[in-house]
C-alpha positions as MATLAB code, in Angstrom:
seq = 'MSDVLKKLAAVLEARKGADPQSSYVAGLYAKGLDAILKKVGEEATETVLAAKSGERAKIIHETADLWFHTLIMLAQTGLKPDDILTELDRRFGVSGLDEKASRQGHK';
ca = [
      10.883   11.885    4.694;
      10.783   15.570    3.882;
       8.529   17.773    5.985;
       6.543   18.708    2.871;
       5.774   15.064    2.101;
       4.784   14.390    5.722;
       2.478   17.408    5.821;
       0.940   16.646    2.460;
       0.436   12.962    3.307;
      -1.356   13.986    6.527;
      -3.640   16.388    4.650;
      -4.418   13.791    1.982;
      -5.239   11.224    4.656;
      -7.547   13.701    6.396;
      -9.343   14.411    3.117;
     -10.539   10.797    2.992;
     -13.264   11.772    5.425;
     -14.095   15.141    3.876;
     -17.211   16.013    1.916;
     -16.535   15.332   -1.786;
     -18.326   18.602   -2.603;
     -15.891   20.603   -0.456;
     -12.557   19.116   -1.521;
     -10.983   18.183   -4.841;
      -9.072   15.346   -3.160;
     -12.153   14.049   -1.321;
     -13.953   14.108   -4.662;
     -11.240   11.949   -6.210;
     -11.396    9.501   -3.311;
     -15.180    9.310   -3.715;
     -14.804    8.440   -7.400;
     -12.497    5.545   -6.540;
      -9.158    4.157   -7.559;
      -9.844    4.115  -11.300;
     -10.480    7.878  -11.326;
      -7.322    8.476   -9.314;
      -5.286    6.282  -11.652;
      -6.697    8.126  -14.654;
      -5.466   11.409  -13.123;
      -2.029    9.897  -12.453;
      -1.861    8.812  -16.098;
      -2.935   12.251  -17.339;
      -0.360   13.960  -15.140;
       2.366   11.545  -16.253;
       1.628   12.391  -19.881;
       1.654   16.113  -19.129;
       4.985   15.708  -17.315;
       6.507   13.947  -20.317;
       5.264   16.694  -22.650;
       6.634   19.380  -20.327;
      10.028   17.691  -20.253;
      10.040   17.472  -24.036;
       9.322   21.207  -24.198;
      12.419   21.887  -22.124;
      10.626   24.662  -20.237;
      11.846   24.517  -16.656;
       8.714   26.088  -15.118;
       6.419   23.655  -16.959;
       8.540   20.679  -15.916;
       8.396   21.745  -12.271;
       4.657   22.441  -12.363;
       3.714   19.191  -14.089;
       6.046   17.092  -11.955;
       4.471   18.598   -8.835;
       1.028   17.670  -10.206;
       2.232   14.130  -10.922;
       3.720   13.708   -7.458;
       0.565   15.138   -5.854;
      -1.733   12.721   -7.658;
       0.659    9.832   -7.021;
       0.483   10.635   -3.298;
      -3.322   10.491   -3.526;
      -3.019    7.073   -5.193;
      -0.689    5.876   -2.447;
      -3.082    7.047    0.267;
      -6.023    5.388   -1.493;
      -4.129    2.083   -1.523;
      -3.056    2.339    2.119;
       0.540    3.311    1.432;
       2.580    6.274    2.623;
       5.464    8.213    1.098;
       7.760    6.519    3.640;
       6.995    3.164    2.011;
       8.388    4.441   -1.280;
      11.333    6.228    0.319;
      12.246    3.025    2.165;
      12.253    1.135   -1.126;
      14.388    3.801   -2.787;
      16.799    3.670    0.151;
      16.985   -0.124   -0.205;
      17.944    0.288   -3.843;
      20.548    2.976   -3.176;
      23.977    1.780   -4.238;
      22.571   -1.254   -6.061;
      23.086   -1.480   -9.781;
      19.854   -0.795  -11.639;
      20.430   -3.910  -13.729;
      20.966   -6.052  -10.626;
      17.918   -4.569   -8.907;
      15.708   -5.214  -11.918;
      17.010   -8.781  -12.241;
      16.168   -9.405   -8.560;
      12.518   -8.496   -9.254;
      12.031  -10.784  -12.255;
      10.415  -13.507  -10.135;
       8.246  -11.026   -8.205;
       5.902   -9.975  -11.028;
];
């Protein structure tokens, strides 16, 4: 995992115990999973709109926001970036069609 992801995951984990009045992330945790998921959805929409605009700086900014909020969601659900990177590594070199077909019975 990249050093940035490790550092960020550690900070996000530490924010679970912070005062919601002193930290944006702690405030999201205090509001619960639904509030976090709402933010992930908002950021996903903003990322799509940025990509449609074709403006490189907007795409980078909005994608960073999306990743950040997705990392908060992972932490809230007890997952870590390594869990996702392990899954991506498992899929590496596997046809996307084959991988999707293998998950049909897992939904």
